Short mmCIF file of C-alpha atoms in Angstrom, two decimals:
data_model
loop_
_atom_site.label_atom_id
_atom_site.label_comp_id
_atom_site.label_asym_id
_atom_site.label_seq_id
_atom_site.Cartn_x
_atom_site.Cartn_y
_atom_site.Cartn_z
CA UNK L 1365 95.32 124.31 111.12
CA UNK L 1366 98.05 123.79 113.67
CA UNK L 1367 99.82 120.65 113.00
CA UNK L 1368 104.13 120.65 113.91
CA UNK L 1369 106.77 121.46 111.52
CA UNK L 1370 107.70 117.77 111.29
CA UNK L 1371 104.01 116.85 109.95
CA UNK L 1372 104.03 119.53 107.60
CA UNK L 1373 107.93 118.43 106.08
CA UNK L 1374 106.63 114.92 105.77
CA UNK L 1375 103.38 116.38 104.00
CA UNK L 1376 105.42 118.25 101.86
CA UNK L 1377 107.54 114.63 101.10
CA UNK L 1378 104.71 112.83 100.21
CA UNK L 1379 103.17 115.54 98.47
CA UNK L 1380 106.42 115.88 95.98
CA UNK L 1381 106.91 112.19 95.77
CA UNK L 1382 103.04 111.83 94.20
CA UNK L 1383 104.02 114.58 91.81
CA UNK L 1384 107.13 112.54 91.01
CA UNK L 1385 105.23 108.98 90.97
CA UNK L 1386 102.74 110.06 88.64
CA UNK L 1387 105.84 112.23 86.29
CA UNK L 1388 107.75 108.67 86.63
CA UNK L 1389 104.73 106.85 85.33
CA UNK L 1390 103.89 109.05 82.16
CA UNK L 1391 107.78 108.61 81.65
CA UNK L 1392 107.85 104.80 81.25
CA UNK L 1393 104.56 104.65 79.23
CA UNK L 1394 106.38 107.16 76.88
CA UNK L 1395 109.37 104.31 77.02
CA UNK L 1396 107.20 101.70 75.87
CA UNK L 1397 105.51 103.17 73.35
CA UNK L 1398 109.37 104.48 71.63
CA UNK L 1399 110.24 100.66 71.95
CA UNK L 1400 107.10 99.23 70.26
CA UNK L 1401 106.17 102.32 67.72
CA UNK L 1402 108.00 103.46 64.76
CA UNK L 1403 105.69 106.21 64.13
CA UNK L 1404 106.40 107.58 67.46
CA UNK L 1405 109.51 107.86 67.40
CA UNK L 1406 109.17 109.50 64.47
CA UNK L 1407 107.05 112.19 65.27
CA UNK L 1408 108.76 112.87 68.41
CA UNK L 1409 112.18 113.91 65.65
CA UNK L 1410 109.69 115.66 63.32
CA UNK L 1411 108.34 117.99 65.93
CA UNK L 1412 111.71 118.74 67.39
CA UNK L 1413 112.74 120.23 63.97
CA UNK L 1414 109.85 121.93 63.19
CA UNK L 1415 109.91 123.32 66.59
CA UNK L 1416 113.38 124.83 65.83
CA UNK L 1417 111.99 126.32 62.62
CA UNK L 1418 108.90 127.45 64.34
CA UNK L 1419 111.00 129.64 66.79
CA UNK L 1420 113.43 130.88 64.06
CA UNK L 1421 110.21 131.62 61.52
CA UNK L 1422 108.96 133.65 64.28
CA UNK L 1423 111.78 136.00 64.54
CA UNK L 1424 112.55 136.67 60.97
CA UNK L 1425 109.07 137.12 60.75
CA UNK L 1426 108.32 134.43 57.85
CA UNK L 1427 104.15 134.84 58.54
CA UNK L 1428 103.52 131.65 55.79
CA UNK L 1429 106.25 129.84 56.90
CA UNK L 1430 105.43 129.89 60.77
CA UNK L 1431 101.30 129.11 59.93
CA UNK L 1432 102.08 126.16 57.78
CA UNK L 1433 104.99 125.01 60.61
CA UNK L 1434 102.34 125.54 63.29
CA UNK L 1435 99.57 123.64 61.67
CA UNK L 1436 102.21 120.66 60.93
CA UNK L 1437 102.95 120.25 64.92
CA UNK L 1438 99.27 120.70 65.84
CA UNK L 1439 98.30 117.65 63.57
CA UNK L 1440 101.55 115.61 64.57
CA UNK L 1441 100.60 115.99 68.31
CA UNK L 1442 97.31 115.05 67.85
CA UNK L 1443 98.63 111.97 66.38
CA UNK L 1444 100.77 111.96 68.80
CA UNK L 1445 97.65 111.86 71.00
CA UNK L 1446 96.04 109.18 69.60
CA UNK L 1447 99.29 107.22 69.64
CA UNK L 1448 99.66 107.04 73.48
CA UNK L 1449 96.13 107.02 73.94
CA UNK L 1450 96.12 103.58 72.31
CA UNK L 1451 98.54 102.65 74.45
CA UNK L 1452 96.68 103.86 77.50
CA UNK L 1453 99.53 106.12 78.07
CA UNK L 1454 98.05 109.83 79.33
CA UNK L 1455 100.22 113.16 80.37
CA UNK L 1456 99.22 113.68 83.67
CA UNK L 1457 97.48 116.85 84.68
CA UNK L 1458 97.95 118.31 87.66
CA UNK L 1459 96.82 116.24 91.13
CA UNK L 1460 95.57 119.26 92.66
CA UNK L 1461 94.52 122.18 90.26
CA UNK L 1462 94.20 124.97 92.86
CA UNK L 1463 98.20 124.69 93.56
CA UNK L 1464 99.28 123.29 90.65
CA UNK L 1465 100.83 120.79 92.67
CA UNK L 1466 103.38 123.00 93.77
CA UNK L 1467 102.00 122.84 97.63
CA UNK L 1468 101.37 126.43 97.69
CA UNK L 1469 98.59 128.52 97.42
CA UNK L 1470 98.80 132.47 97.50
CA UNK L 1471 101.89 132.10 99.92
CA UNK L 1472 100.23 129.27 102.09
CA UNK L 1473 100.14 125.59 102.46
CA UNK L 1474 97.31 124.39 99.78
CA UNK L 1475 94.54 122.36 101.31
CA UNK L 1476 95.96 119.31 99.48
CA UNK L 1477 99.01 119.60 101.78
CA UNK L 1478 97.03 119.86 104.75
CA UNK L 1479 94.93 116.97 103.84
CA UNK L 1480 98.08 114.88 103.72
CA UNK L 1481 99.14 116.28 107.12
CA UNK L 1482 95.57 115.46 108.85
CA UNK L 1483 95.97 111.84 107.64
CA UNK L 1484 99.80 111.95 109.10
CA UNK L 1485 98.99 113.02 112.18
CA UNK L 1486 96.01 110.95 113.30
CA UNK L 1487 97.98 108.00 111.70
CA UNK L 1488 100.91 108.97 114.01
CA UNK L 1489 98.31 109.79 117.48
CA UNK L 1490 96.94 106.38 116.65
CA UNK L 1491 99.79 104.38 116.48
CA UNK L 1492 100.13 105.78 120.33
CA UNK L 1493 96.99 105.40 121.19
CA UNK L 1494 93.58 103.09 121.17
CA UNK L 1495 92.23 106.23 119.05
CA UNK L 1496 90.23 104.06 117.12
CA UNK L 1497 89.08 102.36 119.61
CA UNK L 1498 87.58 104.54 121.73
CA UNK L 1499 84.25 105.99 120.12
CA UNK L 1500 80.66 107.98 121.30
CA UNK L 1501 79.41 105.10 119.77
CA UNK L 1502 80.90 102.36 122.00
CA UNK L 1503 80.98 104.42 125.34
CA UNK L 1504 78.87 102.11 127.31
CA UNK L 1505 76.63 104.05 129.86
CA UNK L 1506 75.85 100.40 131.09
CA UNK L 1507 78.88 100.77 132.88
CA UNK L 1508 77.36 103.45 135.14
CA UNK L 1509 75.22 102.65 138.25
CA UNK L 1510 71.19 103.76 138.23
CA UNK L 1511 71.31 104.61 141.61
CA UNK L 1512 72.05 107.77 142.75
CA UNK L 1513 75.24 108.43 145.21
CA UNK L 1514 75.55 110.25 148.48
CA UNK L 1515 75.71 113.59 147.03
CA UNK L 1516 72.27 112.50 145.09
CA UNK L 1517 73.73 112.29 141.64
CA UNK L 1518 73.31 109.48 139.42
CA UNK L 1519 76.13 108.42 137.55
CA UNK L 1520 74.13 106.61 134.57
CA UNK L 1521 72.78 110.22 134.44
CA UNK L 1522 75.63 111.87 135.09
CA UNK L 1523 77.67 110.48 132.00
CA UNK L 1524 74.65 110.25 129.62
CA UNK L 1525 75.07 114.25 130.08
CA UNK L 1526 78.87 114.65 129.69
CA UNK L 1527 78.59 112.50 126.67
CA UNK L 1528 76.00 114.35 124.77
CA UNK L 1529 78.43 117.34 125.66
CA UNK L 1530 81.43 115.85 123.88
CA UNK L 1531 79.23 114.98 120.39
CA UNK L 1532 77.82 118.30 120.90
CA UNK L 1533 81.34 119.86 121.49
CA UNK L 1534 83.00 117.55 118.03
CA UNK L 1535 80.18 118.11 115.63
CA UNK L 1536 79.89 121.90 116.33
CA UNK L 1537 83.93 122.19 116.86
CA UNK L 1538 85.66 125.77 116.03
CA UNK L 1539 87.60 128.47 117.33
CA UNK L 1540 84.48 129.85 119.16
CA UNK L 1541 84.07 126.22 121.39
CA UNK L 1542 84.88 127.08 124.93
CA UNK L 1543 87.43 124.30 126.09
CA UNK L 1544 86.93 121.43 128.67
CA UNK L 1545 87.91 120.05 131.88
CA UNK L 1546 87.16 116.04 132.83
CA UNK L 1547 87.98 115.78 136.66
CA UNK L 1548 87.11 112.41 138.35
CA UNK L 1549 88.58 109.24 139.41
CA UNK L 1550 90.62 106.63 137.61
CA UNK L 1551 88.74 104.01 135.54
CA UNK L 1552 85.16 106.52 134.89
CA UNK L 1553 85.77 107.09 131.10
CA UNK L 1554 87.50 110.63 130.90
CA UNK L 1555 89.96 109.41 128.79
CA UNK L 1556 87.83 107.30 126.30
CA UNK L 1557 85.61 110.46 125.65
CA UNK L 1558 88.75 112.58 125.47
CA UNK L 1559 89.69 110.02 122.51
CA UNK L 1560 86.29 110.27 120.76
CA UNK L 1561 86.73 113.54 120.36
CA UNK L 1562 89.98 113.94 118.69
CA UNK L 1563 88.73 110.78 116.36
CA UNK L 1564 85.55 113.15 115.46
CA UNK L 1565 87.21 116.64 115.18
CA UNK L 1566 90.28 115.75 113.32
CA UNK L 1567 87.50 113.93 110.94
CA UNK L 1568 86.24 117.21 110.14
CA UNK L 1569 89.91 118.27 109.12
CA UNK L 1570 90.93 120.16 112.00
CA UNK L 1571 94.45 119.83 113.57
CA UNK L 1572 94.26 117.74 116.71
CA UNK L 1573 97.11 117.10 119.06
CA UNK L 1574 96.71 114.32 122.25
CA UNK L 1575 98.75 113.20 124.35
CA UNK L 1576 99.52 112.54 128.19
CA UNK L 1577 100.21 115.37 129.67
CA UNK L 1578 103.91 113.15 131.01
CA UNK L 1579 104.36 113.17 127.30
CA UNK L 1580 103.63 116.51 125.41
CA UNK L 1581 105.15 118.27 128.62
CA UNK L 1582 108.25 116.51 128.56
CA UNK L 1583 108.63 117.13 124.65
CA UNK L 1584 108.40 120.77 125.07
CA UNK L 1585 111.04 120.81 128.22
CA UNK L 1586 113.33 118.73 126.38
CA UNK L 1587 113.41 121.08 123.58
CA UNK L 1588 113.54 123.84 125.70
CA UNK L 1589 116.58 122.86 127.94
CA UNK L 1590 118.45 121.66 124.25
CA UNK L 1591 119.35 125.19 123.42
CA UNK L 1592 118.90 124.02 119.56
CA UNK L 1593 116.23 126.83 118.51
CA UNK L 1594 113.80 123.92 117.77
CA UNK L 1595 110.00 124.67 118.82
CA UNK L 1596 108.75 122.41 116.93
CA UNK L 1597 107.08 120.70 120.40
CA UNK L 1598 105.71 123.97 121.65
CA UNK L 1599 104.30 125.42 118.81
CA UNK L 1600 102.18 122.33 118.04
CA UNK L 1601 101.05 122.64 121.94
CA UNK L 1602 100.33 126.31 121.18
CA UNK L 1603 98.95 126.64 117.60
CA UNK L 1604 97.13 123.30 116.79
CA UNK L 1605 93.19 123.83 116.13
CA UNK L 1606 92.51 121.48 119.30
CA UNK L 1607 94.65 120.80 122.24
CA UNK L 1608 93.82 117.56 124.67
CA UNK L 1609 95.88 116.65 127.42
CA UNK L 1610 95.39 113.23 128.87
CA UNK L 1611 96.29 112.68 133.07
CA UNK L 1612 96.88 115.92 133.87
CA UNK L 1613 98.88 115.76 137.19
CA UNK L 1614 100.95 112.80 136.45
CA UNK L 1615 103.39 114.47 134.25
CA UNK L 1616 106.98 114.99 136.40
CA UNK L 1617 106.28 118.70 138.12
CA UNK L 1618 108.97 121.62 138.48
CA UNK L 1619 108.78 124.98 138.01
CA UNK L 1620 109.33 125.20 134.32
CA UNK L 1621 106.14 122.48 133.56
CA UNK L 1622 104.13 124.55 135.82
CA UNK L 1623 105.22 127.95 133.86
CA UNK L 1624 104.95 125.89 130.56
CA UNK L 1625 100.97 124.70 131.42
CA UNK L 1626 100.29 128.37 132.17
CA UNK L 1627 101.67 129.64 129.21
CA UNK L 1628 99.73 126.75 127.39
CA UNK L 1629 96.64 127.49 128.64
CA UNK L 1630 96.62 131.20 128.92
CA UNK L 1631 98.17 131.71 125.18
CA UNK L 1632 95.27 129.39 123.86
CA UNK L 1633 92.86 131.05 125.59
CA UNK L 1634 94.28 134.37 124.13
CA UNK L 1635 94.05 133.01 120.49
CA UNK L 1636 91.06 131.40 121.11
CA UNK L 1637 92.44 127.79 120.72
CA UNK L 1638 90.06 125.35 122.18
CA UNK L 1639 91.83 122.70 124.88
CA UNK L 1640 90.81 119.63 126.33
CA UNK L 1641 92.19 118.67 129.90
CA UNK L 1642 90.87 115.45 131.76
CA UNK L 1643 92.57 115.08 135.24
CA UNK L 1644 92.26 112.52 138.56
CA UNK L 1645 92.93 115.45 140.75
CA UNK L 1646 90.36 117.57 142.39
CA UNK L 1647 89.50 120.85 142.09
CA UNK L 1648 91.49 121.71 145.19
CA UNK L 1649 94.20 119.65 144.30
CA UNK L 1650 94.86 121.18 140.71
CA UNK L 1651 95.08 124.57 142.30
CA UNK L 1652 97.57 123.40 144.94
CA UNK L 1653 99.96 122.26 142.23
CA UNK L 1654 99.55 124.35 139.41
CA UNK L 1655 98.05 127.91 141.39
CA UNK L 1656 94.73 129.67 141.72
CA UNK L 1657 95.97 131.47 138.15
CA UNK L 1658 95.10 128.35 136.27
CA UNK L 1659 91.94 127.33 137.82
CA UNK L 1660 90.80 131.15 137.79
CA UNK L 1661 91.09 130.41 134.10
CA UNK L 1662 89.71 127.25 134.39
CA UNK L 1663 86.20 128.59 135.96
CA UNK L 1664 86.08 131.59 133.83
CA UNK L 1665 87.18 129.96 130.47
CA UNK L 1666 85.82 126.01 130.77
CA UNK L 1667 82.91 124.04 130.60
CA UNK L 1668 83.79 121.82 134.10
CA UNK L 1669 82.66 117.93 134.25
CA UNK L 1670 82.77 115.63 136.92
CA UNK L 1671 82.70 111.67 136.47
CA UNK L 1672 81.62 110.11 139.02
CA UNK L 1673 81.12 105.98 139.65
CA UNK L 1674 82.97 103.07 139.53
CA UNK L 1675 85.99 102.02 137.85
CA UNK L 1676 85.02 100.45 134.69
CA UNK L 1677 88.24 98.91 134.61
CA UNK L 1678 87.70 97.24 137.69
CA UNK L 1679 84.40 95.75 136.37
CA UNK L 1680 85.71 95.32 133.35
CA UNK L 1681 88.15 92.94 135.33
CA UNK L 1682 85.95 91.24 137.24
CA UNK L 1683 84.09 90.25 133.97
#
């Protein structure tokens, strides 16, 4: 799961700080019962003095001595035990058992981590943007004219089809998906199904990163042109399980954003990194600013859809 390095630090926080809430909270039961139990407090002396001559029985090898000092602590702690558990006081055990909460499992980030850094970064993607707002469920084919246009397609039709795609495309989502490229007007709905999709895939735990194309390109050439060794911006653009990038062709163009989009799209394709592009410009008009080795890719590598009507927004408006 591709996510950037800032997600994972603030998963990592948030991870240690439940560790420490629940350690903090086992802590001030333990104060509360030493302020309203005698007994307690007792024990809690008596078992650091046998523990002491435990440890020293042990090495001079006092057999008698060590059994009846172990079977003293085992029956203080189990009234120990029963102490705390009247007081609704229990040690906590670990919050997740496959890393022992330590984050890590066999040299990776644990699944609990990565959980944490799902939540993170849709919280963060919708905080940006009407993610939850835009859903399969409320894309409104109503929207769409019945009647077919010059070229004898009928939107209704036309968008019933690309939207069957994009369920089809979330529920089945992995490494194997072949990517996709929305091309049509303003106002027909690219970016609303571009939205459902990230809202369904990175519900199934993947790592999604959206954004405007103005916005995820600039990140990366900011970094870049810093000199401060950061990646943090490309490598989420490079490694994250699904890449979509809203209004292609509005971003500010010069050579190093049209290098940059290559690299993007030809590194993804490589590690078989499924992307999502929707764009106003044509065909023709994508290879005439970006060159015919992007949209060689794009006929080779993507599933192509064209929206076609008119502007929802615009009748949306006009109420």
């Amino acid at each position: 799961m591709g996510y950037s390095k800032e997600i994972y630090e603030k998963a990592l926080e948030i991870k240690a700080g439940q560790v420490k809430a629940a350690k903090d909270k086992y802590e001030a039961g333990l104060s509360r019962i030493r302020q309203e139990s005698v007994e307690f407090c007792e024990i809690e002396v008596a078992l650091a003095k046998a523990g002491s001559s435990l440890a020293l029985a042990a090495i001079s090898g006092e057999t008698e001595k060590f059994d009846r000092l172990k079977d003293f602590c085992i029956e203080k702690n189990r009234r120990k035990r029963e102490i705390m558990s009247a007081f609704g006081v229990e040690k906590p055990g670990y919050i997740c058992s496959m890393c022992e909460d330590s984050g890590y499992k066999d040299g990776k980030l644990c699944g609990c981590v990565t959980d944490i850094a799902k939540n993170l970064a849709f919280s963060e993607m919708s905080s940006k943007m009407p993610v939850s707002e835009c859903s399969f469920e409320n894309f409104d084919l109503n929207y769409y004219s019945d009647a077919a246009d010059g070229s004898g397609a009928v939107p209704r039709k036309r968008a019933a089809s690309i939207l069957k795609l994009c369920k089809d495309f979330s529920e089945g989502f992995s490494r194997d998906s072949r990517s996709l490229l929305f091309m049509g007007d303003a106002g027909l709905g690219k970016t609303h199904l571009s939205l459902a999709i990230v809202s369904a895939v990175s519900a199934r735990g993947f790592g999604v990163v959206y954004g405007s194309a103005q916005n995820l390109f600039g990140a990366a050439e900011k970094e870049h042109f810093s000199f401060s060794g950061e990646t943090a911006a490309l490598d989420s653009l490079l490694n994250c399980d699904l890449l979509v990038i809203d209004d292609l062709g509005t971003e500010f163009y010069s050579s190093y954003t049209a290098s940059l989009f290559y690299n993007v799209i030809n590194s993804r394709l490589l590690s078989k990194r499924p992307t999502v592009i929707n764009t106003n410009l044509t065909f023709d008009e994508l290879e005439k600013r970006y060159s015919a080795r992007i949209t060689s890719r794009f006929i080779g590598s993507y599933d192509m859809k064209k929206f076609i009507g008119n502007d929802i927004r615009q009748i949306k408006a006009m109420g």
